[in-house]
Amino acid sequence: MGRSVFFSIAIISSVLLIAALAGCGSSSSTPAEFPVPASIILSPTNAVSMDVGAIQSFIGTPQNNNKQTIVTPISFQSSNTAVLTIAANGSACAGTWDSLSAPQVCTPGQLGVAQVTATARGVSSPPTTVYVHQHIDSIIVNPVKPPTTSCYSKDAVVDYEAHAFSRNTEITSSVGTFTWQVLNSSVVSLNTTPIGLPTGQGQFTARTPGTTSIFASASGVNSVTFAFNTCAVESITLAVTGSTGNTITVAKGTSKAITATVLDSLGATITGVPLTWCSSEPASVTVGTNCSTNTSGGVSATASQAGGSTVIASCTPPTCNIGFTPTQPIYPEGAVSFAVTGTSVGTTVWVASTGCGTTDGCVSNIVPVTSPANTIGNVTSLPATPNSLLFSRDGSQLFVGTDRGLLGTKGLAIVSISSNTVSEFTSATGKVLAVSPDGKKIVLSHTDPAELPSQVFVFDTTNNSSVALAIAGATAADFSPDGLKAYVLAGSTLYVYSPLDALKTILLSAPANDVSFLANGAFAYLAGGSSSAVTVFRTCDNGLAQTVGTPATPFFIKTLPDATQVLAVDPPSIDVINVTTTPTGCTPTVSNAVNSVNLGQGNFVPTQLIVSTDGSRAYVLASNLASILVFNVGNQTSSSIALAANATPIRGASTTDGTLLYVTASDGLVHVIDTVAGNDIQQISFPQNFCGGGVTFTCKPDLIAVKP
């Protein structure tokens, strides 16, 4: 069958050549009338390995001085016709052709080496060496030097050698060169022109940490693939230029250089590693495009708005620690925590209502409020009754969830802040639980009993598509700081979602109420998961790291920006968990010490925990208190801010600079809380058409979000 293919090629080539010659002049043309080529390109150009009796096609391409192909008759020559003969059409036989003008039968010849050249008008191509040998049954690859470790540090150069066998006899010396292939050249690269490398060897350079496969081939036979491991990233340490620590206070408009020192699993310091740089509050501190990857080993972090943020650099698959299954993300030992001072800037507060419920004809609206003037903007209709409002961290998009799928006709609404437009996506329904740091993934929980099944949707804003996960009754979720994983809680089950790994299910010994990733990303903290405790999981391998006892099971939990503390609401107290971590690859260790501070309000019923972006204060909303509970993290003291008219809070959101807190309340008003003065300074009322359509009743605002 192989011969038929080559003969077909030969016939086609002959027809094309005849046609080309006919087009160059009359039938009386002589070779002298064809142009003299400046060069001839012979293909294949690299050395060729052939079984005795096999056939290989060669093509000669004449070119002029401008590297343009020209029409000139080509002839082919073999330097050793006892080993290789080549017909006029460029078809080579590892033996002897029955005819050089019309070849049909290739008779095997001698083993050995020949060189093929293409010639036209006295100009010859560079030769291609052909090795003719016995049929290869197998190829085995070994390192030239026995390895002393299971991996190679980045930039290490490694030589491998291939051995070819025919009927259990090694024939490597007669095969010539081998073709080497790497499945992922980001992990290891083939050095194409090594100097002085013996025949049969290939030279490789370790590149990005990860694992991939390499194999060698000759005469259409491939070796068994073998794994090449560029040593995985083991630890990342961050440092701020000109600062003695990583918790810093800077003025708005200031830039700070952050560098990362990376060690691999052999303890070697490596550079040029593609790290993912993320800011927890990109509206306050930017590091370029949030959660983008670079190999420079550092970024310039710019404080653009008063408030605060956490900046980390992580080794995040699939660009770092490539190919490991399951994935092995590595997070820094600590984080860089910014507190940004300066003049506050205005923002927009968005308010909506759940009041329409399932009432037919009732139209839910969303209203912007300009802060700090607190003037109400134009009312915009939403496609369905909302159940949640959550901003992307850069403030460019507002995600509005809804319970009402109405048989796939309603779904997630996205408000574009720049254009003030609303788009609806019916492929995802439910309450918005979490948004990834880069704003590309949204987790929604659909639990409406009127619309089964109960499930979780992960919506992708890059292509406006969603993935449905068989997770029933999800109540809380959080993304890791690099956005690689989302932890989703549903009763006594923790689900781990990642686009690179299969959905993982972890059974807990008790229900968990909330989840928050440590600011540096190395651990996730669950409010619950064990009786009267906080459970801690490693982000890398999702393994249980520690169970931390608390007076009772917390309702809510939030990490603080410096990655050294976590807050958990545990009425009548707030638990301050002091965290110490040690980076050790995919299994870092952590120790936690708990200090519970009584907030002095008895057994309140918490509905929300808000932590300021600089981590200095926490605010607790409770359904049975007509006030906002305030916790000063620094001196661990508590106070409260009373709401006007004895109203009870429903939902709150803080401005990025932390100076104002906007709270929807039981009186149908939005209360403006001055957190510096500790007062309820204004109550905003809304027009009667807050809910519209053909229904005549008033909806009270109860959903609120502040643009970062």
XYZ file of C-alpha atoms in Angstrom:
708
model
C 0.000 0.000 0.000
C 2.937 2.327 0.827
C 4.381 1.816 -2.665
C 1.090 2.763 -4.293
C 1.109 6.047 -2.412
C 4.589 6.942 -3.587
C 3.852 5.926 -7.180
C 0.745 8.148 -7.103
C 2.900 11.026 -5.929
C 5.419 10.273 -8.670
C 2.769 10.235 -11.407
C 1.257 13.525 -10.205
C 4.719 15.115 -10.004
C 5.524 13.984 -13.548
C 2.266 15.407 -14.912
C 2.857 18.735 -13.183
C 6.424 18.898 -14.474
C 5.326 18.174 -18.066
C 2.645 20.855 -17.793
C 5.105 23.357 -16.415
C 7.620 22.654 -19.161
C 4.936 23.007 -21.800
C 4.031 26.409 -20.462
C 7.593 27.720 -20.714
C 7.895 27.737 -24.496
C 7.572 25.655 -27.626
C 8.186 21.953 -27.857
C 11.655 22.710 -29.233
C 12.811 24.124 -25.840
C 16.208 22.929 -24.666
C 17.505 22.666 -21.075
C 19.694 25.687 -21.692
C 16.554 27.828 -21.924
C 15.550 27.058 -18.304
C 16.888 29.488 -15.683
C 19.834 28.572 -13.505
C 18.614 28.316 -9.893
C 20.355 30.208 -7.100
C 19.676 27.292 -4.758
C 17.797 24.032 -4.487
C 15.866 22.966 -1.411
C 15.764 19.217 -0.926
C 13.003 17.782 1.248
C 13.307 16.066 3.633
C 16.343 18.050 4.701
C 17.126 16.190 7.907
C 18.675 12.753 8.013
C 16.314 9.947 7.015
C 16.067 6.503 8.618
C 14.687 3.730 6.350
C 14.005 0.027 6.692
C 15.751 -2.000 3.994
C 13.334 -2.297 1.066
C 11.314 0.772 2.145
C 10.421 3.710 -0.092
C 10.880 7.420 0.620
C 9.802 10.368 -1.538
C 12.180 13.312 -2.071
C 11.202 16.685 -3.514
C 13.579 19.234 -4.976
C 12.503 22.865 -5.177
C 14.639 25.273 -7.276
C 14.636 28.914 -6.157
C 15.947 32.204 -7.495
C 17.855 34.844 -5.540
C 14.561 36.120 -4.079
C 13.725 32.693 -2.616
C 10.972 32.311 -5.204
C 10.246 28.918 -6.755
C 11.184 28.674 -10.420
C 10.585 26.033 -13.128
C 13.745 24.106 -13.908
C 14.079 20.327 -14.447
C 15.452 18.514 -11.409
C 17.478 15.330 -11.258
C 18.275 13.245 -8.196
C 21.444 11.345 -7.293
C 22.368 8.717 -4.693
C 25.964 8.483 -3.488
C 25.656 4.752 -2.806
C 23.393 2.918 -5.239
C 24.109 -0.426 -3.570
C 22.225 0.939 -0.573
C 19.777 3.391 -2.138
C 18.565 4.116 -5.665
C 16.443 7.109 -6.520
C 14.194 7.427 -9.539
C 13.771 10.441 -11.763
C 10.600 11.433 -9.917
C 12.413 11.591 -6.542
C 11.140 8.283 -5.198
C 13.968 6.540 -3.324
C 14.246 2.763 -2.798
C 16.293 1.317 0.063
C 17.654 -1.178 -2.418
C 17.230 -1.252 -6.213
C 14.395 0.040 -8.426
C 13.322 -2.044 -11.393
C 13.233 1.181 -13.418
C 14.463 4.710 -12.731
C 12.001 6.278 -15.197
C 8.888 4.293 -14.228
C 9.654 2.633 -10.887
C 7.332 -0.073 -9.645
C 9.229 -2.709 -7.686
C 11.782 -1.961 -4.958
C 14.134 -4.865 -4.270
C 15.850 -4.705 -0.866
C 19.551 -4.057 -1.033
C 22.446 -3.661 1.341
C 22.494 -2.015 4.745
C 24.453 1.196 4.942
C 24.464 4.942 4.364
C 23.842 7.024 1.258
C 23.515 10.701 0.495
C 20.814 12.112 -1.752
C 21.176 15.385 -3.682
C 18.968 17.255 -6.128
C 20.663 18.950 -9.099
C 19.590 21.432 -11.803
C 21.765 23.294 -14.321
C 24.938 22.477 -12.377
C 23.548 23.627 -9.008
C 23.153 21.014 -6.249
C 21.189 20.996 -3.033
C 22.785 20.285 0.339
C 22.769 16.494 0.733
C 20.368 14.529 2.889
C 21.888 11.505 4.613
C 19.896 8.294 4.443
C 20.476 5.404 6.868
C 19.260 2.001 5.663
C 18.863 -0.664 8.343
C 16.924 -3.702 9.419
C 13.293 -3.257 10.484
C 12.975 -1.667 13.938
C 10.857 -3.658 16.365
C 11.236 -1.383 19.382
C 12.971 1.714 20.704
C 14.045 2.201 24.299
C 15.020 5.590 25.743
C 17.265 6.132 28.763
C 18.981 9.157 30.298
C 22.676 9.334 29.410
C 23.524 9.877 33.067
C 21.435 7.992 35.663
C 19.244 10.548 37.461
C 19.843 11.203 41.131
C 16.465 12.910 41.644
C 12.920 12.411 40.383
C 12.883 15.807 38.679
C 15.154 18.442 37.154
C 15.294 22.068 38.257
C 14.317 24.721 35.735
C 17.033 25.403 33.088
C 18.786 22.083 33.767
C 20.104 20.436 30.568
C 19.533 16.692 30.238
C 20.707 14.244 27.559
C 18.764 11.137 26.592
C 19.787 8.331 24.262
C 17.613 6.087 22.119
C 18.353 2.427 21.426
C 16.750 0.652 18.466
C 16.256 -3.116 18.354
C 15.462 -5.597 15.607
C 14.627 -9.152 16.697
C 16.174 -8.410 20.106
C 19.404 -7.251 18.497
C 20.458 -3.637 18.927
C 20.832 -1.845 15.598
C 21.170 1.704 16.934
C 24.436 2.405 15.111
C 22.831 1.736 11.728
C 19.691 3.791 12.368
C 21.378 7.181 12.427
C 19.465 10.038 13.976
C 16.186 9.732 15.838
C 13.266 12.136 15.832
C 12.475 13.423 19.328
C 9.082 14.803 20.292
C 7.836 16.609 23.401
C 4.097 16.698 24.124
C 4.284 19.993 26.047
C 7.275 22.156 25.176
C 6.403 24.590 27.978
C 7.635 22.000 30.490
C 10.762 20.901 28.617
C 12.202 21.996 25.294
C 14.230 20.048 22.745
C 17.568 21.627 21.894
C 17.505 21.344 18.119
C 21.168 22.108 17.420
C 23.294 20.751 20.257
C 27.018 20.784 19.497
C 28.923 17.492 19.662
C 25.925 15.363 20.610
C 26.510 11.705 19.678
C 24.230 9.995 17.180
C 21.076 8.658 18.799
C 20.977 11.232 21.565
C 18.640 14.134 22.231
C 19.262 17.109 24.483
C 16.553 18.812 26.514
C 16.228 21.843 28.789
C 13.837 21.926 31.739
C 11.514 24.926 31.472
C 8.290 25.622 33.389
C 7.596 23.457 36.467
C 5.365 20.573 35.496
C 5.287 17.150 33.877
C 5.018 16.022 30.272
C 5.942 13.097 28.015
C 8.852 12.625 25.615
C 9.395 9.916 22.996
C 11.834 9.090 20.212
C 10.973 7.674 16.808
C 12.680 6.281 13.723
C 11.274 4.675 10.571
C 7.732 5.167 11.828
C 8.354 3.363 15.139
C 7.844 5.259 18.409
C 9.448 4.514 21.729
C 7.356 4.118 24.857
C 6.698 7.610 26.196
C 8.417 8.561 29.409
C 7.630 11.335 31.859
C 9.899 14.349 32.146
C 9.417 16.313 35.350
C 10.585 19.879 35.729
C 10.653 20.225 39.506
C 7.402 21.604 40.869
C 7.230 24.928 42.658
C 7.531 24.284 46.391
C 7.286 27.754 47.939
C 6.785 31.419 47.043
C 7.919 34.293 49.232
C 6.803 37.864 48.551
C 8.686 41.036 49.443
C 7.916 44.724 48.973
C 10.854 46.801 47.816
C 11.856 49.322 50.470
C 9.621 47.798 53.145
C 10.589 45.633 56.104
C 7.216 43.901 56.173
C 4.333 42.920 53.924
C 1.608 44.826 55.776
C 1.975 48.391 54.569
C 0.083 51.657 54.545
C 0.440 53.771 51.399
C -1.094 56.944 50.026
C -3.439 56.829 47.066
C -1.450 57.165 43.843
C 1.575 55.344 45.261
C 3.158 52.362 43.502
C 5.126 49.615 45.183
C 7.317 46.966 43.574
C 6.593 43.433 44.772
C 9.035 40.622 44.023
C 8.579 36.880 44.374
C 11.278 34.392 45.349
C 10.419 30.913 44.105
C 11.914 27.641 45.328
C 11.353 24.297 43.655
C 11.004 20.872 45.260
C 14.808 20.434 45.267
C 15.235 23.691 47.172
C 16.683 25.507 44.162
C 15.812 29.171 43.573
C 14.289 29.446 40.103
C 13.421 32.472 37.992
C 11.236 33.088 34.972
C 8.355 31.112 36.471
C 4.887 32.122 35.201
C 3.198 33.356 38.371
C -0.410 34.550 38.593
C -0.713 37.952 40.309
C -4.051 38.815 41.893
C -5.423 41.699 43.912
C -8.393 40.981 46.159
C -9.698 44.535 45.598
C -8.480 45.667 42.173
C -10.563 48.841 42.500
C -8.225 49.891 45.318
C -4.891 48.289 44.346
C -4.101 47.215 40.793
C -1.478 44.749 39.562
C -2.210 45.137 35.857
C -4.953 42.918 34.496
C -6.156 41.126 37.593
C -5.034 37.520 37.927
C -2.870 37.712 34.817
C 0.363 35.753 34.510
C 3.913 36.951 33.933
C 7.408 35.512 34.215
C 9.215 38.656 35.375
C 9.202 37.636 39.034
C 7.476 40.794 40.194
C 4.805 43.423 39.626
C 4.200 47.064 40.320
C 1.174 47.420 42.591
C -0.553 50.795 42.351
C -2.850 52.185 45.030
C -5.591 53.835 42.997
C -8.351 54.297 45.580
C -8.561 54.692 49.338
C -9.313 51.398 51.035
C -7.194 48.281 50.963
C -6.349 45.050 49.186
C -4.394 41.813 49.385
C -1.890 41.024 46.630
C -0.589 37.501 46.054
C 1.485 35.635 43.479
C 0.635 31.979 42.956
C 1.829 29.066 40.872
C -1.534 28.349 39.270
C -2.162 25.576 36.715
C -2.394 25.284 33.796
C 0.401 27.860 33.304
C 2.521 26.710 36.279
C 3.003 23.219 37.767
C 1.745 22.016 34.425
C 0.191 18.625 33.830
C 0.014 17.266 37.364
C -3.141 15.270 38.115
C -4.805 16.394 40.269
C -3.637 19.973 39.973
C -0.990 21.312 42.358
C -1.423 25.077 42.877
C 1.125 26.655 45.205
C 0.391 29.818 47.174
C 2.782 32.241 48.901
C 3.724 31.890 52.549
C 2.114 35.250 53.247
C 0.397 38.017 51.341
C 1.094 41.693 50.765
C -1.602 43.631 52.599
C -2.246 47.240 51.569
C -4.078 49.906 53.554
C -4.570 52.833 51.197
C -5.082 56.347 52.545
C -6.284 59.411 50.678
C -9.340 61.347 49.619
C -12.406 59.205 49.107
C -13.958 59.065 45.658
C -17.609 58.923 44.733
C -19.230 55.650 43.790
C -22.613 54.174 42.933
C -24.896 52.161 45.175
C -27.345 49.802 43.462
C -30.624 48.914 45.150
C -33.261 46.331 44.205
C -36.151 44.471 45.801
C -37.287 40.892 46.130
C -40.836 42.181 46.600
C -42.272 40.989 43.295
C -41.751 37.399 44.324
C -43.710 35.186 41.947
C -46.486 37.727 41.305
C -47.392 37.728 37.615
C -47.143 41.116 35.962
C -44.969 42.621 38.678
C -41.798 44.188 37.245
C -38.691 44.329 39.420
C -36.506 47.379 39.065
C -32.980 48.310 40.039
C -32.032 51.850 41.038
C -28.585 53.507 41.202
C -27.771 55.913 44.002
C -24.837 58.288 43.555
C -22.597 58.409 46.625
C -21.819 60.469 48.654
C -24.486 62.926 47.392
C -27.003 60.053 47.644
C -29.113 61.166 44.714
C -31.369 58.569 43.097
C -30.805 57.831 39.407
C -33.039 56.391 36.702
C -35.000 53.222 37.387
C -34.055 50.224 35.207
C -36.265 47.159 34.774
C -34.868 43.716 35.553
C -35.964 40.667 33.550
C -36.921 38.699 36.683
C -37.347 39.058 40.428
C -33.829 39.314 41.904
C -32.590 37.319 44.873
C -28.985 38.579 45.053
C -26.678 41.381 43.901
C -22.921 40.892 43.687
C -20.297 43.004 41.909
C -17.242 41.843 40.043
C -14.247 42.927 42.078
C -13.204 45.574 39.592
C -16.705 47.075 39.673
C -17.341 46.737 35.945
C -20.293 44.338 36.182
C -23.127 43.692 38.621
C -24.470 40.134 38.740
C -28.165 39.749 39.595
C -29.434 36.292 40.474
C -33.018 35.081 40.347
C -34.972 32.055 41.578
C -37.448 32.169 38.707
C -36.208 30.161 35.736
C -39.730 29.848 34.301
C -38.810 26.767 32.261
C -35.578 28.232 30.967
C -36.973 31.635 29.983
C -35.398 33.600 32.856
C -31.938 33.618 34.369
C -28.876 35.536 35.468
C -28.929 39.258 34.698
C -25.669 41.190 34.237
C -25.652 44.965 34.542
C -22.856 46.627 32.586
C -21.891 49.657 34.655
C -20.203 51.565 31.823
C -23.181 51.298 29.456
C -25.912 51.005 32.123
C -27.470 48.093 30.221
C -28.942 44.814 31.456
C -28.303 41.484 29.723
C -30.056 38.247 30.613
C -28.643 34.724 30.366
C -31.185 31.952 30.796
C -28.600 29.153 31.064
C -27.940 29.973 34.741
C -30.564 30.475 37.431
C -30.275 30.891 41.170
C -28.686 32.995 43.892
C -25.249 34.445 43.171
C -22.946 32.978 45.830
C -19.492 33.980 44.604
C -17.614 35.759 41.812
C -14.032 34.852 40.883
C -11.313 37.508 41.379
C -11.031 38.118 37.636
C -14.807 38.293 37.184
C -14.859 35.423 34.685
C -16.690 32.801 36.759
C -19.877 33.100 38.844
C -21.307 30.431 41.141
C -25.117 30.370 41.438
C -27.247 28.070 43.582
C -30.679 27.176 42.262
C -32.781 25.868 45.137
C -36.338 26.931 44.258
C -38.533 23.891 45.143
C -40.979 24.921 42.430
C -38.303 24.413 39.768
C -36.404 21.153 40.164
C -33.731 19.961 40.113
C -31.818 21.814 42.789
C -28.347 22.397 41.367
C -25.393 24.758 41.060
C -24.455 26.662 37.928
C -20.995 27.984 37.145
C -21.403 30.784 34.617
C -18.475 31.821 32.403
C -18.537 35.472 31.345
C -15.891 34.951 28.650
C -18.306 33.003 26.453
C -21.605 33.491 28.327
C -22.051 29.775 28.923
C -22.707 27.759 32.060
C -21.911 24.370 33.561
C -24.562 22.636 35.675
C -23.314 20.747 38.728
C -25.358 18.156 40.607
C -25.143 19.990 43.926
C -28.414 20.270 45.832
C -29.064 22.924 48.459
C -25.846 24.937 48.176
C -25.844 27.902 50.570
C -22.325 29.363 50.448
C -19.290 29.461 48.164
C -15.964 31.195 47.771
C -13.237 31.297 45.125
C -9.567 30.822 45.890
C -7.675 34.127 45.496
C -6.288 33.025 42.112
C -9.711 31.854 40.907
C -8.558 28.272 40.267
C -11.002 26.609 42.670
C -14.400 27.278 44.157
C -15.459 25.685 47.442
C -19.228 25.167 47.548
C -21.099 24.224 50.735
C -24.329 22.265 50.869
C -25.201 21.110 54.374
C -22.664 18.514 55.509
C -20.967 18.278 52.121
C -18.128 20.351 50.694
C -17.786 20.391 46.914
C -14.601 21.506 45.177
C -15.032 22.879 41.670
C -12.196 23.579 39.250
C -12.259 23.653 35.441
C -9.069 21.536 35.505
C -10.181 18.780 37.912
C -13.210 16.582 38.311
C -15.792 17.813 40.819
C -14.679 16.601 44.239
C -17.079 15.690 47.039
C -15.931 15.843 50.670
C -18.256 14.593 53.394
C -18.167 16.654 56.586
C -18.994 15.420 60.061
C -21.422 18.318 60.613
C -23.108 21.028 58.523
C -21.089 24.095 57.557
C -22.581 27.559 57.162
C -19.920 29.610 55.374
C -16.519 29.369 53.689
C -13.663 31.831 53.170
C -10.209 31.299 51.683
C -7.232 32.577 53.609
C -5.983 35.760 51.961
C -2.814 34.077 50.657
C -4.858 31.224 49.185
C -3.172 28.286 50.920
C -6.149 27.269 53.091
C -9.938 27.467 53.147
C -11.813 28.027 56.421
C -15.286 26.575 56.954
C -17.711 27.877 59.550
C -18.677 24.452 60.784
C -17.929 21.133 59.150
C -17.438 19.688 62.616
C -19.417 20.193 65.794
C -18.690 23.601 67.408
C -15.671 24.179 65.253
C -14.033 25.774 62.252
C -12.567 23.224 59.829
C -9.545 24.105 57.707
C -8.715 22.534 54.343
C -5.563 22.788 52.229
C -6.329 24.412 48.902
C -3.719 22.469 46.929
C -4.856 18.912 47.628
C -8.184 19.669 49.379
C -6.995 17.732 52.420
C -8.193 18.420 55.957
C -5.506 20.493 57.674
C -6.982 21.155 61.101
C -10.166 21.351 63.162
C -10.307 24.459 65.335
C -12.645 24.372 68.313
C -14.942 27.364 68.881
C -17.589 28.051 71.561
C -20.294 27.187 69.029
C -20.602 26.637 65.299
C -20.067 30.047 63.607
C -22.666 31.529 61.285
C -20.223 33.478 59.076
C -16.492 33.522 58.470
C -14.149 35.973 56.701
C -10.398 36.099 56.199
C -8.471 39.321 56.879
C -6.183 40.884 54.246
C -2.865 40.103 55.938
C -3.498 36.318 55.910
C -2.716 36.088 59.629
C -6.264 36.288 60.998
C -9.749 34.989 60.287
C -12.992 36.267 61.841
C -15.962 34.027 62.644
C -19.336 35.237 63.953
C -20.271 33.054 66.905
C -23.044 34.753 68.976
C -22.690 36.302 71.446
C -19.064 36.590 70.322
C -16.827 37.060 67.359
C -13.966 34.573 67.148
C -10.554 35.885 66.145
C -8.510 33.018 64.690
C -4.785 33.788 64.639
C -3.100 31.913 61.793
C 0.489 30.752 61.319
C 1.405 28.880 58.129
C 4.490 27.123 56.808
C 4.811 26.568 53.056
C 5.710 22.980 52.165
C 4.590 22.373 48.610
C 1.130 20.932 48.189
C 0.801 20.075 51.880
C 1.529 23.289 53.816
C 1.007 23.237 57.552
C -1.063 25.639 59.624
C -1.640 26.348 63.300
C -4.613 28.303 64.622
C -5.305 29.910 67.974
C -8.776 31.238 68.837
C -9.650 34.287 70.904
C -13.376 34.898 71.363
C -14.557 38.462 72.026
C -18.040 38.981 73.440
C -19.810 41.713 71.458
C -22.042 42.575 74.401
C -25.384 42.119 72.602
C -26.461 38.723 73.889
C -27.442 35.920 71.541
C -28.145 37.991 68.449
C -29.200 36.371 65.154
C -26.544 37.354 62.576
C -27.519 37.813 58.938
C -24.314 39.219 57.460
C -20.618 39.798 58.185
C -18.860 42.673 56.392
C -15.102 43.248 56.656
C -13.574 46.537 55.505
C -11.123 46.247 52.599
C -8.215 47.306 54.820
C -9.153 44.711 57.449
C -9.385 47.205 60.279
C -13.064 46.724 61.106
C -15.840 44.176 60.864
C -19.576 44.869 60.842
C -22.248 42.377 61.866
C -25.894 42.717 60.860
C -28.482 40.904 62.987
C -32.196 40.408 62.393
C -33.093 41.038 66.048
C -31.044 44.189 66.632
C -31.854 47.756 65.555
C -28.176 48.502 65.151
C -24.973 47.534 63.377
C -22.381 45.755 65.507
C -18.853 47.071 65.012
C -15.681 45.138 65.830
C -12.336 46.926 65.915
C -9.863 44.272 64.799
C -6.755 46.068 65.998
C -7.687 46.472 69.671
C -10.413 43.787 69.617
C -13.120 46.021 71.064
C -16.757 46.246 70.060
C -19.372 48.963 69.694
C -22.644 49.483 67.845
C -24.282 52.015 65.540
C -28.029 52.450 66.038
C -30.292 52.694 63.004
C -32.748 55.603 62.860
C -36.392 54.956 63.759
C -35.425 51.713 65.481
C -35.243 49.915 62.128
C -33.597 46.504 61.855
C -31.021 45.898 59.099
C -31.636 43.546 56.180
C -28.598 43.804 53.918
C -25.523 46.034 53.855
C -22.558 46.940 51.670
C -19.477 49.041 52.342
C -17.716 51.551 50.120
C -14.171 50.612 49.117
C -12.649 53.257 51.390
C -14.713 51.942 54.311
C -16.074 55.336 55.355
C -19.712 54.626 54.485
C -21.961 51.644 54.990
C -25.252 51.421 53.072
C -27.923 49.274 54.703
C -31.416 48.291 53.590
C -33.741 48.081 56.584
C -37.175 47.004 57.772
C -38.598 50.515 57.344
C -38.191 50.374 53.547
C -35.384 52.935 53.576
C -31.681 52.695 52.814
C -29.680 53.913 55.788
C -26.357 55.647 55.229
C -23.944 54.840 58.046
C -20.918 57.060 58.638
C -18.476 54.487 60.004
C -15.966 57.139 61.085
C -18.446 59.170 63.126
C -20.462 56.076 64.054
C -23.847 57.574 63.068
C -26.822 56.843 60.846
C -26.500 60.105 58.893
C -29.192 59.733 56.216
C -32.175 57.620 55.216
C -32.960 57.335 51.499
C -36.509 56.730 50.352
C -37.490 55.394 46.932
C -40.316 56.155 44.505
C -43.548 54.198 44.473
C -42.642 52.664 41.098
C -39.744 50.767 42.622
C -41.780 47.778 41.476
C -43.840 48.423 38.369
C -45.916 46.769 35.692
C -49.572 45.948 36.033
C -49.382 45.376 39.787
C -50.279 48.160 42.200
C -48.305 47.576 45.357
C -45.082 48.941 46.798
C -41.853 46.952 46.968
C -39.409 47.789 49.714
C -35.696 47.797 48.832
C -33.900 44.905 50.479
C -31.006 44.083 48.141
C -27.992 46.359 47.903
C -24.508 46.401 46.377
C -21.854 49.117 46.283
C -19.675 49.490 43.215
C -15.986 49.003 44.149
